[in-house]
Every structure is written in C-alpha cells, then in structure tokens.
Short mmCIF file of C-alpha atoms and ligand atoms in Angstrom, two decimals:
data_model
loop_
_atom_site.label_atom_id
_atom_site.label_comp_id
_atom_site.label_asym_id
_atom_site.label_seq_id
_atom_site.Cartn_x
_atom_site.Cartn_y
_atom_site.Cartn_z
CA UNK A 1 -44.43 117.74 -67.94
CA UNK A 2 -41.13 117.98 -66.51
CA UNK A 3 -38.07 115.46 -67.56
CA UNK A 4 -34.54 115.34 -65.49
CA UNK A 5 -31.74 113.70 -67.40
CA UNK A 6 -29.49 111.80 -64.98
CA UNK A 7 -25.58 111.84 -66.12
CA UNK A 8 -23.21 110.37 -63.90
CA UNK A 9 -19.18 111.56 -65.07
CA UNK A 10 -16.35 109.91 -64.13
CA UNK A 11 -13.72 111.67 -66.36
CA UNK A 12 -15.54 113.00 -69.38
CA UNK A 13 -13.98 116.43 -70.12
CA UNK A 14 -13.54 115.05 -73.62
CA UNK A 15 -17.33 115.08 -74.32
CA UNK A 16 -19.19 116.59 -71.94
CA UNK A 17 -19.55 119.68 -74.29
CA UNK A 18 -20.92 117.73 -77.26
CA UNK A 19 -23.32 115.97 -74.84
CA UNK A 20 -24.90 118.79 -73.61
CA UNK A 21 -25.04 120.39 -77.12
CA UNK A 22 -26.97 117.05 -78.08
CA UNK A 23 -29.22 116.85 -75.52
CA UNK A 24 -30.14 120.82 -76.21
CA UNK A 25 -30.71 119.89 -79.87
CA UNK A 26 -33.37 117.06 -78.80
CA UNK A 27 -34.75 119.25 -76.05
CA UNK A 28 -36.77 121.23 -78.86
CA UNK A 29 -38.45 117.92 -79.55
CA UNK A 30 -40.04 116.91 -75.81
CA UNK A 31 -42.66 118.42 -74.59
CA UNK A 32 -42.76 120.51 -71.25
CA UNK A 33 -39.28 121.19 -69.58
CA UNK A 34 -36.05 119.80 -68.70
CA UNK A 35 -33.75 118.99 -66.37
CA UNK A 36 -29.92 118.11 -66.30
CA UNK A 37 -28.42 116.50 -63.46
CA UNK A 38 -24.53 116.13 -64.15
CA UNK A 39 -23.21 114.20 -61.10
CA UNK A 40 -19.53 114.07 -61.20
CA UNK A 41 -18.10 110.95 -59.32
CA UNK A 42 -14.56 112.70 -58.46
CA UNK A 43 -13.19 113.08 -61.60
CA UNK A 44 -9.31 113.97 -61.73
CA UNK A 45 -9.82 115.57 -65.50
CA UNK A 46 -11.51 118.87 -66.42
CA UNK A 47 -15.16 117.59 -65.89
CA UNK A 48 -15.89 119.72 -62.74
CA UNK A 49 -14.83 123.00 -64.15
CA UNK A 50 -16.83 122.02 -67.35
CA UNK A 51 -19.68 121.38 -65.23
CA UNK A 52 -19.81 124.68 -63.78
CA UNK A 53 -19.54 126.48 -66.67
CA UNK A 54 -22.87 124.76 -67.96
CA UNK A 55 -24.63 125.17 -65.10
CA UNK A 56 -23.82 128.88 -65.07
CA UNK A 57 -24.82 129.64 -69.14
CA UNK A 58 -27.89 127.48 -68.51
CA UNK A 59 -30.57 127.34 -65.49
CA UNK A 60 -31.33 123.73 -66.74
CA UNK A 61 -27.98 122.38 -65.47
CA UNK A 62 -27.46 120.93 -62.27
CA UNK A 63 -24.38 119.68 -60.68
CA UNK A 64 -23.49 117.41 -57.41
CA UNK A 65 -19.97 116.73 -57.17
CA UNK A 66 -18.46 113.79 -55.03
CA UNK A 67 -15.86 114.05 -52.75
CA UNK A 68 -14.05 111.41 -54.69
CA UNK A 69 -14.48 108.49 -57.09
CA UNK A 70 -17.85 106.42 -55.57
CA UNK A 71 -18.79 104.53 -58.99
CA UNK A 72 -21.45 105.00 -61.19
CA UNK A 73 -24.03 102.89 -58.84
CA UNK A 74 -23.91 105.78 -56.34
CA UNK A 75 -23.33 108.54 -59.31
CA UNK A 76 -26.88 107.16 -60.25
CA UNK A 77 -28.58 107.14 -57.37
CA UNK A 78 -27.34 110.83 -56.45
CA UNK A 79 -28.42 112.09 -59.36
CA UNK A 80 -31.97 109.90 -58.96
CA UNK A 81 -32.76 111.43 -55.44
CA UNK A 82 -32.37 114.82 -56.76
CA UNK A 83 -33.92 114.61 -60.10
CA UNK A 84 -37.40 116.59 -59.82
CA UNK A 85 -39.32 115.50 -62.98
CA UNK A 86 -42.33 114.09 -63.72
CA UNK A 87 -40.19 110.81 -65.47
CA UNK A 88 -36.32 110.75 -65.32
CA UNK A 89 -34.24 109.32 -67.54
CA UNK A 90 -29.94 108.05 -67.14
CA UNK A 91 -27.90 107.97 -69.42
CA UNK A 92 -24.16 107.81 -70.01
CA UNK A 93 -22.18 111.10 -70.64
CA UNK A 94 -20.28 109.62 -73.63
CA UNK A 95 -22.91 109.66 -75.80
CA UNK A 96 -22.89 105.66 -76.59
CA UNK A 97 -26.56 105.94 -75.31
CA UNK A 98 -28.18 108.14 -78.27
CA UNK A 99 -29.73 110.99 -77.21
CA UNK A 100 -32.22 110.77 -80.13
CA UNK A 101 -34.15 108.01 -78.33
CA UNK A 102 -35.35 110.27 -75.86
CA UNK A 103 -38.27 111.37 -77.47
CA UNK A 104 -39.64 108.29 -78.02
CA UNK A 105 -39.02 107.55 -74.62
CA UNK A 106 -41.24 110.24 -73.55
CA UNK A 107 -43.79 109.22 -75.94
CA UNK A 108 -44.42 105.71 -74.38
CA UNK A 109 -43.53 107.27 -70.75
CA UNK A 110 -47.11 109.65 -71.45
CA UNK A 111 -48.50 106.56 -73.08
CA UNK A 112 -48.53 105.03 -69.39
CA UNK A 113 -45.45 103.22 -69.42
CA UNK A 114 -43.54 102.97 -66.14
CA UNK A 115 -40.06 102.23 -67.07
CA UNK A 116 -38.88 102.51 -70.95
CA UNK A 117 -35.85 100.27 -71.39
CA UNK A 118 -33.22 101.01 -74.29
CA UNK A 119 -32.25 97.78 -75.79
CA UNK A 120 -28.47 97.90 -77.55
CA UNK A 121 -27.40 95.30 -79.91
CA UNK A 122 -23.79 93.83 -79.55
CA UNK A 123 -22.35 95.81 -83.03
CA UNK A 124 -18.87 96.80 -82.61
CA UNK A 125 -18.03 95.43 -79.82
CA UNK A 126 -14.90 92.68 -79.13
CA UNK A 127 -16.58 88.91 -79.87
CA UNK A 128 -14.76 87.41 -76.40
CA UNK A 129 -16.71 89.86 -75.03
CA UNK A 130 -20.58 89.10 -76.86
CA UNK A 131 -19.76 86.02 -75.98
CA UNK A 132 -19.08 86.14 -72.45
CA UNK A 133 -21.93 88.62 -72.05
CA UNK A 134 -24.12 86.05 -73.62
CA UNK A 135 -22.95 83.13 -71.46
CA UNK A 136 -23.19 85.22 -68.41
CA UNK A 137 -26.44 86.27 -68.98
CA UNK A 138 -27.30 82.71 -69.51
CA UNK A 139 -26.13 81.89 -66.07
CA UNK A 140 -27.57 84.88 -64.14
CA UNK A 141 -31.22 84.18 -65.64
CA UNK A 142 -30.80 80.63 -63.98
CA UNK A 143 -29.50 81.71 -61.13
CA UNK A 144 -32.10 84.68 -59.59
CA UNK A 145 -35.57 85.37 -59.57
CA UNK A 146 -35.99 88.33 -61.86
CA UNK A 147 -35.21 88.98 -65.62
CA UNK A 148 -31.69 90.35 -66.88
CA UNK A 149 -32.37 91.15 -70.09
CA UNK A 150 -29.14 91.41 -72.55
CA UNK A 151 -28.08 94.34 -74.12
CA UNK A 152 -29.88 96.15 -71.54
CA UNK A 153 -28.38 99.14 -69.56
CA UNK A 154 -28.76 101.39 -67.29
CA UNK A 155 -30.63 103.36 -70.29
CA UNK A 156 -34.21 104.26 -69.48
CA UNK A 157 -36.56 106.30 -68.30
CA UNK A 158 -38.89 106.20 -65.49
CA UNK A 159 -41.90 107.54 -64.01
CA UNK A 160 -41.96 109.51 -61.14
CA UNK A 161 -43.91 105.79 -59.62
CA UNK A 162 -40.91 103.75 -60.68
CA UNK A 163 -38.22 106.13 -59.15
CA UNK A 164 -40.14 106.46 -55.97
CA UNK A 165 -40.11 102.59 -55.48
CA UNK A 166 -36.58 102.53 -56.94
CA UNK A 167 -35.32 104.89 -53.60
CA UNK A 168 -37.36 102.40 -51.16
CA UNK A 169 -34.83 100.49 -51.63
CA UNK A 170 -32.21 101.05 -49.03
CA UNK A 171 -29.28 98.32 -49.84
CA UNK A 172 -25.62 99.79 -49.57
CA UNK A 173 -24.59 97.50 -52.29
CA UNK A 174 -26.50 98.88 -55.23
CA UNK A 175 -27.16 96.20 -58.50
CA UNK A 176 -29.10 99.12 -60.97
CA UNK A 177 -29.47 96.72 -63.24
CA UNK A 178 -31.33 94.06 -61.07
CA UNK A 179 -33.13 96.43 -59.22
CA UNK A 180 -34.50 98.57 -61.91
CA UNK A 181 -36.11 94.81 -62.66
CA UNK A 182 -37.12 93.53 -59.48
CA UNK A 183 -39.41 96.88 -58.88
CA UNK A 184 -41.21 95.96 -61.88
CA UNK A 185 -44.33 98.13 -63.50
CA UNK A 186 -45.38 98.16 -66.94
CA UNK A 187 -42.25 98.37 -68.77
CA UNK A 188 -41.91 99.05 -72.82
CA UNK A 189 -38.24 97.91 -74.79
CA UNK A 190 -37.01 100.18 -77.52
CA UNK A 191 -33.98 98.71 -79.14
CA UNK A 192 -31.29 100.76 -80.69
CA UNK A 193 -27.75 99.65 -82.34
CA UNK A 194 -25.11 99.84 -80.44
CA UNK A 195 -22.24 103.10 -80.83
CA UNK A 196 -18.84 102.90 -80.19
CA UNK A 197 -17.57 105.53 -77.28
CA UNK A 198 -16.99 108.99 -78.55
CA UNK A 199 -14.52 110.30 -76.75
CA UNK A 200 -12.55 109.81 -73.46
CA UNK A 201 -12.15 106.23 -72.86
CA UNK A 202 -14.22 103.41 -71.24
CA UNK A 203 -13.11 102.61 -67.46
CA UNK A 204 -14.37 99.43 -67.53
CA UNK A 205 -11.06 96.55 -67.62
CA UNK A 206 -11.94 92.44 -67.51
CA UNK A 207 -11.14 92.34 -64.48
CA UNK A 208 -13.85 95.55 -63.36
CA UNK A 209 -16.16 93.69 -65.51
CA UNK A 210 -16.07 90.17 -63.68
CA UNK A 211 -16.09 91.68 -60.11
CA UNK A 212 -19.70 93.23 -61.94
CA UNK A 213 -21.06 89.95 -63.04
CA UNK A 214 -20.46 88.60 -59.83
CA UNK A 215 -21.77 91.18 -57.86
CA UNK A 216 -25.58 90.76 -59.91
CA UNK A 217 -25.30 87.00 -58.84
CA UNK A 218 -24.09 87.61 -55.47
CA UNK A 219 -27.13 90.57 -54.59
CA UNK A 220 -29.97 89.22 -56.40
CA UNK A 221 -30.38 85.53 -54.61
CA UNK A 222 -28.88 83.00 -52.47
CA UNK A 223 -28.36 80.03 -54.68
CA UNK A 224 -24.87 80.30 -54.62
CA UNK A 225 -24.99 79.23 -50.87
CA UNK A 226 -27.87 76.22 -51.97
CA UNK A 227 -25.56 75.13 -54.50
CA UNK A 228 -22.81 74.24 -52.22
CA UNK A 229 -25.42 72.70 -49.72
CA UNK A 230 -26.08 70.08 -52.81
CA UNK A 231 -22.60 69.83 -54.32
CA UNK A 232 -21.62 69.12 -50.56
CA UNK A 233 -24.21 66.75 -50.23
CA UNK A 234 -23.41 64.77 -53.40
CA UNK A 235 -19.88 64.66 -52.84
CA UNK A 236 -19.91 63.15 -49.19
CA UNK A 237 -22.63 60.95 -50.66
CA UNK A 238 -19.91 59.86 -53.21
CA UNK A 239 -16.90 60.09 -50.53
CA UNK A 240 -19.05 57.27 -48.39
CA UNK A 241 -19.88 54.85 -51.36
CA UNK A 242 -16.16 55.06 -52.22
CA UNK A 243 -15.05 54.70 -48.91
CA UNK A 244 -17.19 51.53 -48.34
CA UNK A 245 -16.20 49.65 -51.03
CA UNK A 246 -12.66 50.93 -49.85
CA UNK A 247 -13.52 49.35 -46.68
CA UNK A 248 -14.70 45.99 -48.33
CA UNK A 249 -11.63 45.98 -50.33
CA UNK A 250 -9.50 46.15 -47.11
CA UNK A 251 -11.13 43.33 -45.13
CA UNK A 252 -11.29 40.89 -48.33
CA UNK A 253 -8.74 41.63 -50.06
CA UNK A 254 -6.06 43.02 -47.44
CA UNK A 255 -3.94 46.47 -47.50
CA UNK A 256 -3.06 48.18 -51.18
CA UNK A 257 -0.24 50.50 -50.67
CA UNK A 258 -0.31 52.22 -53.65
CA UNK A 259 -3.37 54.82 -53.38
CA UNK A 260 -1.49 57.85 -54.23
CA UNK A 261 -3.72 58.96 -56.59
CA UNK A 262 -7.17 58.87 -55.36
CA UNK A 263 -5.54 60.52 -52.38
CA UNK A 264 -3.96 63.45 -54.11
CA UNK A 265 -7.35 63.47 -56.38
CA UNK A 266 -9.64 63.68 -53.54
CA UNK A 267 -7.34 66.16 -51.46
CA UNK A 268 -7.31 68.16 -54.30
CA UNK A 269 -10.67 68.81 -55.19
CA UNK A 270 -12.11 68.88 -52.04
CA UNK A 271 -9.77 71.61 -51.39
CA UNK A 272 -10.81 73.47 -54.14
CA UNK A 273 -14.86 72.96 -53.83
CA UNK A 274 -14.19 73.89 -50.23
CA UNK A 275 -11.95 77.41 -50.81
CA UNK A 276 -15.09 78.04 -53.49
CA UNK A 277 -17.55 78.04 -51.34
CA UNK A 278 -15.65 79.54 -48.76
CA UNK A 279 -15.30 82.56 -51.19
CA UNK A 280 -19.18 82.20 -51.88
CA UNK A 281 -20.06 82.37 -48.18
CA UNK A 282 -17.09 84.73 -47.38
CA UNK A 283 -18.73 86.86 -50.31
CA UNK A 284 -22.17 87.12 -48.52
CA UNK A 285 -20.80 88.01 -45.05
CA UNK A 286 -18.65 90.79 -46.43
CA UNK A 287 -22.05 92.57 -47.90
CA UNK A 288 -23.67 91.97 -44.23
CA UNK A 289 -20.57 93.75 -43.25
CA UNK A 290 -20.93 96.78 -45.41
CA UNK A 291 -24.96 96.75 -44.95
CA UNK A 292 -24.66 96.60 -41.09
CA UNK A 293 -22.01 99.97 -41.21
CA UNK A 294 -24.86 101.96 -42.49
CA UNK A 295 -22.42 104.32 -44.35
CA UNK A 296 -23.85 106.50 -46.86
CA UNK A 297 -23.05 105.71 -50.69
CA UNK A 298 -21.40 108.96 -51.05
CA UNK A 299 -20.16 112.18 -50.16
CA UNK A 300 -21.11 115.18 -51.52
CA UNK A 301 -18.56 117.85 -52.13
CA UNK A 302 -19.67 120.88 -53.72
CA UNK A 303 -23.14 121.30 -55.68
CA UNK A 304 -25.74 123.66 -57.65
CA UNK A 305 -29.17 121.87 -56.59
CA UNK A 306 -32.70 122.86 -55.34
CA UNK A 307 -33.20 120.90 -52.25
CA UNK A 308 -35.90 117.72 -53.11
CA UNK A 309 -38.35 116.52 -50.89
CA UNK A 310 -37.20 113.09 -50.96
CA UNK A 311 -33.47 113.92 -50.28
CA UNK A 312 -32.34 114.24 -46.55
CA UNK A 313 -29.58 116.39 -46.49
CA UNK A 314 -26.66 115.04 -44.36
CA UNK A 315 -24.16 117.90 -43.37
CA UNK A 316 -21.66 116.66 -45.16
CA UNK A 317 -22.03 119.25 -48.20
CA UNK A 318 -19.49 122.18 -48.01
CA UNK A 319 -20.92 123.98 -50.95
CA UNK A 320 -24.20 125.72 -50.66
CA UNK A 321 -27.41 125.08 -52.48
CA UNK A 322 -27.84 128.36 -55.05
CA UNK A 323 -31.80 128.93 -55.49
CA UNK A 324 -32.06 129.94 -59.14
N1 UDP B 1 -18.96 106.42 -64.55
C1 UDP B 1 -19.07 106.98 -63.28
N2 UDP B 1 -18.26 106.51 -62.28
C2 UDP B 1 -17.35 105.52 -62.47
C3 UDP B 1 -17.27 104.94 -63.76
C4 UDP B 1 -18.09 105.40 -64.76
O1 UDP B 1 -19.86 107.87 -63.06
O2 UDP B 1 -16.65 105.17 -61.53
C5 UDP B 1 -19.82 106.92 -65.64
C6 UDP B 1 -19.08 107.36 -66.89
O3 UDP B 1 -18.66 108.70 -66.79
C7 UDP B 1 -20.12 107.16 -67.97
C8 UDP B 1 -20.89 105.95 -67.47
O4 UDP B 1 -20.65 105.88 -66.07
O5 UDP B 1 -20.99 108.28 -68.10
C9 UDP B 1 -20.50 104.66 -68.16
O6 UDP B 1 -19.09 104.46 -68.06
P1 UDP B 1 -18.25 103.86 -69.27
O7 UDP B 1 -18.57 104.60 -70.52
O8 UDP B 1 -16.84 103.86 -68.82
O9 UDP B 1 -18.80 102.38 -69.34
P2 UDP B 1 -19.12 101.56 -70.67
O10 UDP B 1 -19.98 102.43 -71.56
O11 UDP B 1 -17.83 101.23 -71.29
O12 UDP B 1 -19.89 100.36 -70.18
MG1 MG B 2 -19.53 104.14 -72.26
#
C-alpha cells in the first residue's frame, strides 16, 4: 500500500527538520510506501527553502507552495487533492500530533476502517480554554446535525473512499472538522495525550479561535436563523400581552407619565436581539457571497508534484511540475 502524509506549514522553519526526521524514523514501521506532501501556506520564515531542500535529498517529499497565507482549511485540502495514496493521513507540522500513532493508524485503516480519528486529551493546556472548548462543544452538538467530537482534530487518516467523498464536496468555506463528520464511513477513535508545541509558536489568538467556533455553527446548519424566528415570536408574543394590559391600564386607570423604564428596557433589548440576528442573517448572506464568486481556495505558487487525476490544474502555477 501506499500512504501520503498531508502537512500544511504556516511558519514552521523551527521544526520542520525534526518532523521529517520523525516521520522517517516511523516510516520503517508501515508497510508499503510513503508519501509527504508539505504544503506551505505563504510562510514569511525559512519554511520554503527548508522545503526544497527535503524534497531534493528525498523523492518522498512533495511540496505546493501558496502564493500567500490561505489558512490551514485550504493548506489541507491542497495537500488532500494531490495526495496519491491508498489512505492519507494530516497532520500538523509541529509535531503536537505524534507521529508514533501512525502505525496504528494504518493498522485499523487495513483492518477496513474508513477514517481513523486521533483523540487528544486536554493535558497542558490553559483551563479558560478546556473550559470554553467544553462549553462550546456543548453548544455545537445542540446546534447541528452531525457529531463534533472533543479533543478531536484534524488528525486522521483516511481511505482513499473517504477522501474521494471528502473532495465532492465543493463549499468555498471549508469546516474540516464538520465535514470530515458529515461524510461519515466506518470510523475507529484512537486517543492519545495531548503535547505541548515543540517549536515555533501556535498562530491561533482568542480572538482567531472564536471567529472558528462560529464558523462550525454558522456552516453546519441553519438554526441560528430558526432561533431568531422563535425568540422573535416569543418576544412580540410578550410585547402584545404587555401592551394590552398597558392599554387596559390607560382606559381604567388614565395616563402614567412615568414609564421611563420599561421604555428604555424594551428599546434596549430589542435593539440588541435585533443587531444579533442581524449579524446571524448578515453572517449567512456573506457565505452566499463568497460561494456565489466561485473563487478558488488558493493559489498555487511554485511546486514539486506529479499531476493527480483528481486535480484540475488551473494555470495559475508558475513553477513546473518535475517528474521524478
Ligand atoms: N497552519 C497553516 N496555515 C495557517 C495556520 C496554521 O497551514 O494559516 C498550519 C500550521 O503550520 C500547523 C497547523 O496548521 O502545521 C496547526 O497550526 P497551529 O499549530 O498554529 O495550531 P494549534 O496546534 O495551536 O491548534
Ligand atoms: Mg499546533
């Protein structure tokens, strides 16, 4: 059999080298032959130059390199459409996702499992953030039709099955972690304890983080929208009752001046619910906006590849393909 290692590398000069001496090391261990696809997603460090110098000591290396920065969703699915094995596994560059799990990975891949999941535990990291992960996960679970699973990644293998019903799917705003669930097939968890970032340092801020979590409620489901139909509904239901015993109040009992309060109170919060939801629906137009542009999810630059079937090539690639 042949396995392809996806890497996408956004600034990891610092440890590309002991990664690739790693995943040599484990190499002896799986059977058949392998495959690394480095994708670097326009990385201002050394990672480029690094990557060349790989692919030229070893015929196992591959390269694409973006044109500039297009995040690690379309550094994935790059690398994906390229990858040539029989099962194909991701996996970070900094070595937080251990390459020693990849033989057991290939185990339950020949086995007959579809998609083999690595399962981190929560050791070492900053308790806000277990927390919030935990909550969130909580809330997205509710919220949309298939399984988030915590602690889960973009970690895993797949079969050659999985990853062709993985590139079916055509959306410009790419949620790995949702879709690598809703394409489902026999899927087997290995957990593993969570490591701490080797080198180089992690480019995920709070604020990187949130946009994240709201872009896996925002792709996977329209509830969002329902909710507001229902908090809308309850609140005018709510706004009438008050304003009919308002009304009562009035004819019996004549004029009250003083009302300042329920009139700041409801201007207030209906303000707020409204701007919400306008951000909610706002939120769903702007991805009909980017799907309807059609725009590809990135730009190649420069790259060492053997053309794949399943790839069309765009002529927007100013390096060459090298046959090896
Ligand atoms: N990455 C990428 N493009 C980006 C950001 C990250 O290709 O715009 C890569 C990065 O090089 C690494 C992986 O995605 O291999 C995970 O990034 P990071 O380690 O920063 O995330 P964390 O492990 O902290 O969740
Ligand atoms: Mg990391």
């Amino acid at each position: 059999m042949k396995l392809s290692i996806v890497i996408p590398c956004y600034n990891e000069a610092a440890v590309l080298n002991d990664f690739y001496n790693e995943i040599i090391k484990i190499a002896r261990e799986i059977p058949g032959n392998l495959e690394m696809v480095f994708v670097n997603d326009g990385s201002r460090d050394q990672t480029l130059p690094i990557l060349k110098r790989l692919a030229e000591q070893d015929s196992r290396v591959y390269y694409l390199s973006f044109s500039r920065n297009f995040g690690k969703e379309a550094a994935m699915l790059a690398g994906l459409r390229y990858s040539r094995g029989d099962a194909v596994v991701i996996m970070d560059a900094d070595l937080q996702h251990p390459p020693h799990l990849i033989p057991e990975m290939v185990e339950k891949f020949q086995e007959g499992y579809d998609q083999v999941v690595a399962k981190r535990s929560r050791k070492g990291e900053a308790a806000s953030r277990t927390l919030l992960s935990k909550l969130y996960y909580k809330v997205i679970n509710r919220l949309t039709d298939v399984d988030f699973m915590d602690g889960v990644g973009d970690f895993r293998l797949l079969s050659k099955k999985a990853l062709k019903a993985l590139l079916t799917l055509k959306e410009y705003n790419r949620f790995s972690k949702g879709l690598f669930s809703w394409i489902g097939f026999k899927e087997y968890v290995i957990e593993y304890e969570n490591v701490t970032r080797e080198a180089g340092e992690s480019k995920w801020t709070f604020k990187s983080l949130l946009n994240y979590g709201i872009d896996g409620i925002v792709s996977f489901n329209n509830k969002p929208l329902r909710i507001s139909i229902f908090l809308g509904l309850t609140i005018t239901l709510f706004s009438v009752l008050y304003i009919v015993t308002m009304l009562f109040q009035v004819l019996f009992q004549g004029v009250e001046v003083p009302g300042y309060f329920t009139t700041i109170t409801a201007i207030l919060f209906l303000g707020g619910v409204q701007l919400i939801f306008l951000g909610i629906i706002g939120e769903y137009i702007g991805r009909i906006y980017y799907e309807s542009k059609g725009r590809p999810n990135y730009i190649i630059d420069e790259k060492k590849m053997r053309q794949v079937e399943h790839v069309r090539e765009k002529s927007t690639s100013r390096g060459r393909i090298s046959h090896i």
